PDB file of C-alpha atoms in Angstrom:
ATOM      1  CA  MET A   1      91.727 116.318  82.195  1.00  0.00           C
ATOM      2  CA  GLU A   2      95.163 113.557  82.421  1.00  0.00           C
ATOM      3  CA  ARG A   3      97.639 114.910  80.309  1.00  0.00           C
ATOM      4  CA  GLY A   4     101.662 113.582  81.051  1.00  0.00           C
ATOM      5  CA  TYR A   5     102.655 116.788  81.044  1.00  0.00           C
ATOM      6  CA  GLY A   6     106.134 118.421  82.949  1.00  0.00           C
ATOM      7  CA  SER A   7     108.324 121.225  82.334  1.00  0.00           C
ATOM      8  CA  ARG A   8     110.635 119.630  80.209  1.00  0.00           C
ATOM      9  CA  GLY A   9     113.836 120.263  82.140  1.00  0.00           C
ATOM     10  CA  CYS A  10     112.497 119.561  85.744  1.00  0.00           C
ATOM     11  CA  ILE A  11     114.466 117.449  87.689  1.00  0.00           C
ATOM     12  CA  VAL A  12     111.284 115.934  89.483  1.00  0.00           C
ATOM     13  CA  CYS A  13     109.106 115.339  86.270  1.00  0.00           C
ATOM     14  CA  GLY A  14     110.525 116.067  83.514  1.00  0.00           C
ATOM     15  CA  ARG A  15     110.726 113.557  80.566  1.00  0.00           C
ATOM     16  CA  GLN A  16     113.694 115.344  79.347  1.00  0.00           C
ATOM     17  CA  ASN A  17     115.815 115.591  81.728  1.00  0.00           C
ATOM     18  CA  PRO A  18     118.055 112.149  82.163  1.00  0.00           C
ATOM     19  CA  HIS A  19     119.719 113.004  84.943  1.00  0.00           C
ATOM     20  CA  GLY A  20     115.954 113.222  86.641  1.00  0.00           C
ATOM     21  CA  LEU A  21     113.598 111.202  88.667  1.00  0.00           C
ATOM     22  CA  GLY A  22     110.800 111.295  85.507  1.00  0.00           C
ATOM     23  CA  ALA A  23     107.813 111.510  88.165  1.00  0.00           C
ATOM     24  CA  SER A  24     104.381 111.661  85.633  1.00  0.00           C
ATOM     25  CA  PHE A  25     101.601 112.741  87.659  1.00  0.00           C
ATOM     26  CA  HIS A  26      97.705 111.794  86.779  1.00  0.00           C
ATOM     27  CA  PRO A  27      95.168 113.209  88.131  1.00  0.00           C
ATOM     28  CA  SER A  28      92.786 112.026  90.520  1.00  0.00           C
ATOM     29  CA  PRO A  29      89.409 113.371  92.416  1.00  0.00           C
ATOM     30  CA  GLU A  30      91.393 114.823  94.920  1.00  0.00           C
ATOM     31  CA  GLY A  31      94.601 116.255  93.063  1.00  0.00           C
ATOM     32  CA  ALA A  32      97.353 114.679  91.527  1.00  0.00           C
ATOM     33  CA  TRP A  33      99.848 111.273  92.146  1.00  0.00           C
ATOM     34  CA  ALA A  34     102.513 109.430  90.656  1.00  0.00           C
ATOM     35  CA  GLU A  35     104.454 106.696  91.269  1.00  0.00           C
ATOM     36  CA  VAL A  36     108.259 106.892  90.726  1.00  0.00           C
ATOM     37  CA  ALA A  37     111.511 105.003  92.181  1.00  0.00           C
ATOM     38  CA  ALA A  38     113.922 107.006  92.674  1.00  0.00           C
ATOM     39  CA  PRO A  39     117.769 106.052  91.058  1.00  0.00           C
ATOM     40  CA  PRO A  40     120.251 105.362  93.526  1.00  0.00           C
ATOM     41  CA  HIS A  41     122.698 108.862  91.531  1.00  0.00           C
ATOM     42  CA  LEU A  42     119.668 110.952  93.745  1.00  0.00           C
ATOM     43  CA  GLN A  43     120.795 109.636  97.191  1.00  0.00           C
ATOM     44  CA  GLY A  44     122.190 111.956  99.634  1.00  0.00           C
ATOM     45  CA  PHE A  45     122.931 109.224 102.488  1.00  0.00           C
ATOM     46  CA  ALA A  46     123.691 105.549 100.782  1.00  0.00           C
ATOM     47  CA  GLY A  47     120.460 104.046 100.095  1.00  0.00           C
ATOM     48  CA  VAL A  48     118.337 107.445 101.176  1.00  0.00           C
ATOM     49  CA  LEU A  49     116.657 109.661  98.701  1.00  0.00           C
ATOM     50  CA  HIS A  50     118.270 112.978  99.405  1.00  0.00           C
ATOM     51  CA  GLY A  51     115.534 115.064 101.224  1.00  0.00           C
ATOM     52  CA  GLY A  52     116.167 118.067  98.560  1.00  0.00           C
ATOM     53  CA  LEU A  53     114.286 115.539  96.146  1.00  0.00           C
ATOM     54  CA  VAL A  54     111.847 114.444  98.836  1.00  0.00           C
ATOM     55  CA  ALA A  55     110.478 117.898  99.189  1.00  0.00           C
ATOM     56  CA  GLY A  56     110.713 118.337  95.560  1.00  0.00           C
ATOM     57  CA  LEU A  57     108.811 115.417  94.845  1.00  0.00           C
ATOM     58  CA  LEU A  58     106.031 116.390  97.711  1.00  0.00           C
ATOM     59  CA  ASP A  59     106.290 119.774  95.774  1.00  0.00           C
ATOM     60  CA  ASP A  60     105.356 118.941  92.575  1.00  0.00           C
ATOM     61  CA  ALA A  61     101.747 116.561  93.819  1.00  0.00           C
ATOM     62  CA  MET A  62     100.738 119.886  94.945  1.00  0.00           C
ATOM     63  CA  TRP A  63     101.821 121.821  91.969  1.00  0.00           C
ATOM     64  CA  TYR A  64     100.284 119.322  89.549  1.00  0.00           C
ATOM     65  CA  ALA A  65      96.993 118.755  92.534  1.00  0.00           C
ATOM     66  CA  ALA A  66      96.276 122.248  91.617  1.00  0.00           C
ATOM     67  CA  TYR A  67      96.988 122.202  87.956  1.00  0.00           C
ATOM     68  CA  PHE A  68      94.337 119.414  87.352  1.00  0.00           C
ATOM     69  CA  HIS A  69      92.018 121.548  88.990  1.00  0.00           C
ATOM     70  CA  GLY A  70      92.977 124.164  86.311  1.00  0.00           C
ATOM     71  CA  LEU A  71      95.548 126.709  88.496  1.00  0.00           C
ATOM     72  CA  PHE A  72      98.706 127.456  87.272  1.00  0.00           C
ATOM     73  CA  THR A  73     100.996 128.499  90.293  1.00  0.00           C
ATOM     74  CA  MET A  74     104.073 128.986  91.434  1.00  0.00           C
ATOM     75  CA  THR A  75     104.925 127.588  95.457  1.00  0.00           C
ATOM     76  CA  ALA A  76     104.655 130.151  97.986  1.00  0.00           C
ATOM     77  CA  GLN A  77     105.222 128.465 101.237  1.00  0.00           C
ATOM     78  CA  LEU A  78     106.154 124.534 101.473  1.00  0.00           C
ATOM     79  CA  SER A  79     106.686 123.168 105.004  1.00  0.00           C
ATOM     80  CA  VAL A  80     107.888 119.702 104.899  1.00  0.00           C
ATOM     81  CA  ARG A  81     107.736 116.809 107.826  1.00  0.00           C
ATOM     82  CA  TYR A  82     109.971 113.813 106.971  1.00  0.00           C
ATOM     83  CA  ARG A  83     108.971 110.769 108.678  1.00  0.00           C
ATOM     84  CA  LYS A  84     111.272 107.982 107.768  1.00  0.00           C
ATOM     85  CA  PRO A  85     114.363 107.541 105.488  1.00  0.00           C
ATOM     86  CA  VAL A  86     112.606 107.495 102.052  1.00  0.00           C
ATOM     87  CA  PRO A  87     115.180 104.499 100.103  1.00  0.00           C
ATOM     88  CA  THR A  88     115.990 104.710  96.631  1.00  0.00           C
ATOM     89  CA  GLY A  89     115.287 101.503  94.107  1.00  0.00           C
ATOM     90  CA  VAL A  90     111.825 100.973  95.582  1.00  0.00           C
ATOM     91  CA  PRO A  91     108.453 101.755  94.303  1.00  0.00           C
ATOM     92  CA  LEU A  92     107.262 105.061  95.902  1.00  0.00           C
ATOM     93  CA  ARG A  93     103.621 106.986  95.591  1.00  0.00           C
ATOM     94  CA  VAL A  94     103.415 110.451  95.787  1.00  0.00           C
ATOM     95  CA  GLU A  95      99.973 112.090  96.753  1.00  0.00           C
ATOM     96  CA  GLY A  96      98.863 115.869  96.053  1.00  0.00           C
ATOM     97  CA  ARG A  97      95.761 117.326  97.452  1.00  0.00           C
ATOM     98  CA  LEU A  98      93.473 120.324  96.763  1.00  0.00           C
ATOM     99  CA  LEU A  99      92.506 121.598 100.320  1.00  0.00           C
ATOM    100  CA  ALA A 100      91.432 124.933  99.719  1.00  0.00           C
ATOM    101  CA  ARG A 101      91.614 128.167  97.029  1.00  0.00           C
ATOM    102  CA  ARG A 102      90.948 131.784  98.599  1.00  0.00           C
ATOM    103  CA  ARG A 103      91.850 134.661  96.038  1.00  0.00           C
ATOM    104  CA  ARG A 104      95.183 134.295  94.279  1.00  0.00           C
ATOM    105  CA  VAL A 105      96.182 131.081  96.641  1.00  0.00           C
ATOM    106  CA  ALA A 106      95.763 127.590  96.627  1.00  0.00           C
ATOM    107  CA  GLU A 107      96.433 125.624  99.745  1.00  0.00           C
ATOM    108  CA  LEU A 108      97.007 122.322  99.265  1.00  0.00           C
ATOM    109  CA  GLU A 109      99.283 118.760 100.744  1.00  0.00           C
ATOM    110  CA  ALA A 110     100.834 116.140  99.578  1.00  0.00           C
ATOM    111  CA  ARG A 111     102.104 112.937 101.177  1.00  0.00           C
ATOM    112  CA  LEU A 112     104.816 110.320 100.238  1.00  0.00           C
ATOM    113  CA  VAL A 113     104.059 106.607 100.726  1.00  0.00           C
ATOM    114  CA  ALA A 114     106.089 103.358 100.118  1.00  0.00           C
ATOM    115  CA  ALA A 115     103.975 101.795  97.200  1.00  0.00           C
ATOM    116  CA  ALA A 116     103.976  98.434  98.741  1.00  0.00           C
ATOM    117  CA  THR A 117     103.072  98.902 102.304  1.00  0.00           C
ATOM    118  CA  GLY A 118     101.321 102.224 101.761  1.00  0.00           C
ATOM    119  CA  GLU A 119     104.088 103.561 104.933  1.00  0.00           C
ATOM    120  CA  VAL A 120     104.187 107.151 104.972  1.00  0.00           C
ATOM    121  CA  LEU A 121     107.791 108.470 104.673  1.00  0.00           C
ATOM    122  CA  ALA A 122     107.319 111.708 104.314  1.00  0.00           C
ATOM    123  CA  GLU A 123     104.141 114.571 103.800  1.00  0.00           C
ATOM    124  CA  ALA A 124     103.966 118.173 103.098  1.00  0.00           C
ATOM    125  CA  GLU A 125     101.297 121.251 103.057  1.00  0.00           C
ATOM    126  CA  GLY A 126     101.900 124.262 101.103  1.00  0.00           C
ATOM    127  CA  LYS A 127     100.918 127.296  99.968  1.00  0.00           C
ATOM    128  CA  PHE A 128     100.585 128.153  96.066  1.00  0.00           C
ATOM    129  CA  MET A 129     100.146 131.197  94.503  1.00  0.00           C
ATOM    130  CA  GLU A 130      98.313 131.735  91.015  1.00  0.00           C
ATOM    131  CA  VAL A 131     100.890 133.429  88.749  1.00  0.00           C
ATOM    132  CA  PRO A 132      99.955 136.189  86.410  1.00  0.00           C
ATOM    133  CA  ALA A 133      98.681 135.321  82.531  1.00  0.00           C
ATOM    134  CA  ASP A 134     102.254 137.665  81.314  1.00  0.00           C
ATOM    135  CA  VAL A 135     103.817 135.838  83.835  1.00  0.00           C
ATOM    136  CA  ARG A 136     103.406 132.076  82.847  1.00  0.00           C
ATOM    137  CA  GLU A 137     104.354 133.638  79.311  1.00  0.00           C
ATOM    138  CA  ARG A 138     107.308 135.036  80.860  1.00  0.00           C
ATOM    139  CA  LEU A 139     108.252 131.344  82.232  1.00  0.00           C
ATOM    140  CA  GLY A 140     107.636 129.913  78.798  1.00  0.00           C
ATOM    141  CA  GLY A 141     103.536 129.945  78.034  1.00  0.00           C
ATOM    142  CA  GLU A 142     102.165 126.719  76.916  1.00  0.00           C
ATOM    143  CA  ASP A 143     105.856 125.424  76.019  1.00  0.00           C
ATOM    144  CA  LEU A 144     106.556 125.747  79.877  1.00  0.00           C
ATOM    145  CA  ILE A 145     103.925 122.305  79.936  1.00  0.00           C
ATOM    146  CA  GLY A 146     104.638 120.759  77.500  1.00  0.00           C
ATOM    147  CA  PRO A 147     104.073 116.608  76.139  1.00  0.00           C
ATOM    148  CA  CYS A 148     106.798 114.520  77.763  1.00  0.00           C
TER     149      CYS A 148
END
């Protein structure tokens, strides 16, 4: 079910957002993955990706992991562990994995690593609620997720 999709204006995966990360997520057996190199204009401290965008990358990896398993969700709970400063301008790999699904709640995890070394820079756990069809339509329906 590979789809190069993303919410068009998303700061993390929006292909029509010239100021974002431009992450393109791909399915994996466990969930989803993407590779990015954060541009310097998204730094917090000099040369370090802003922590909110680190959380955003992890959140999107989990969202796409759920999506590639046929679930359309919104974040209900997110916990991030920052292990090392995440540098800008270097290749990063983010992976999300679906752990469990209970009724309308999906439990997921994600990790962000330095692509060259595999060193774990940040990790997250999250709970995502399935979005009812009427809410999905109100958010934009199929236009919400479209070709990047």
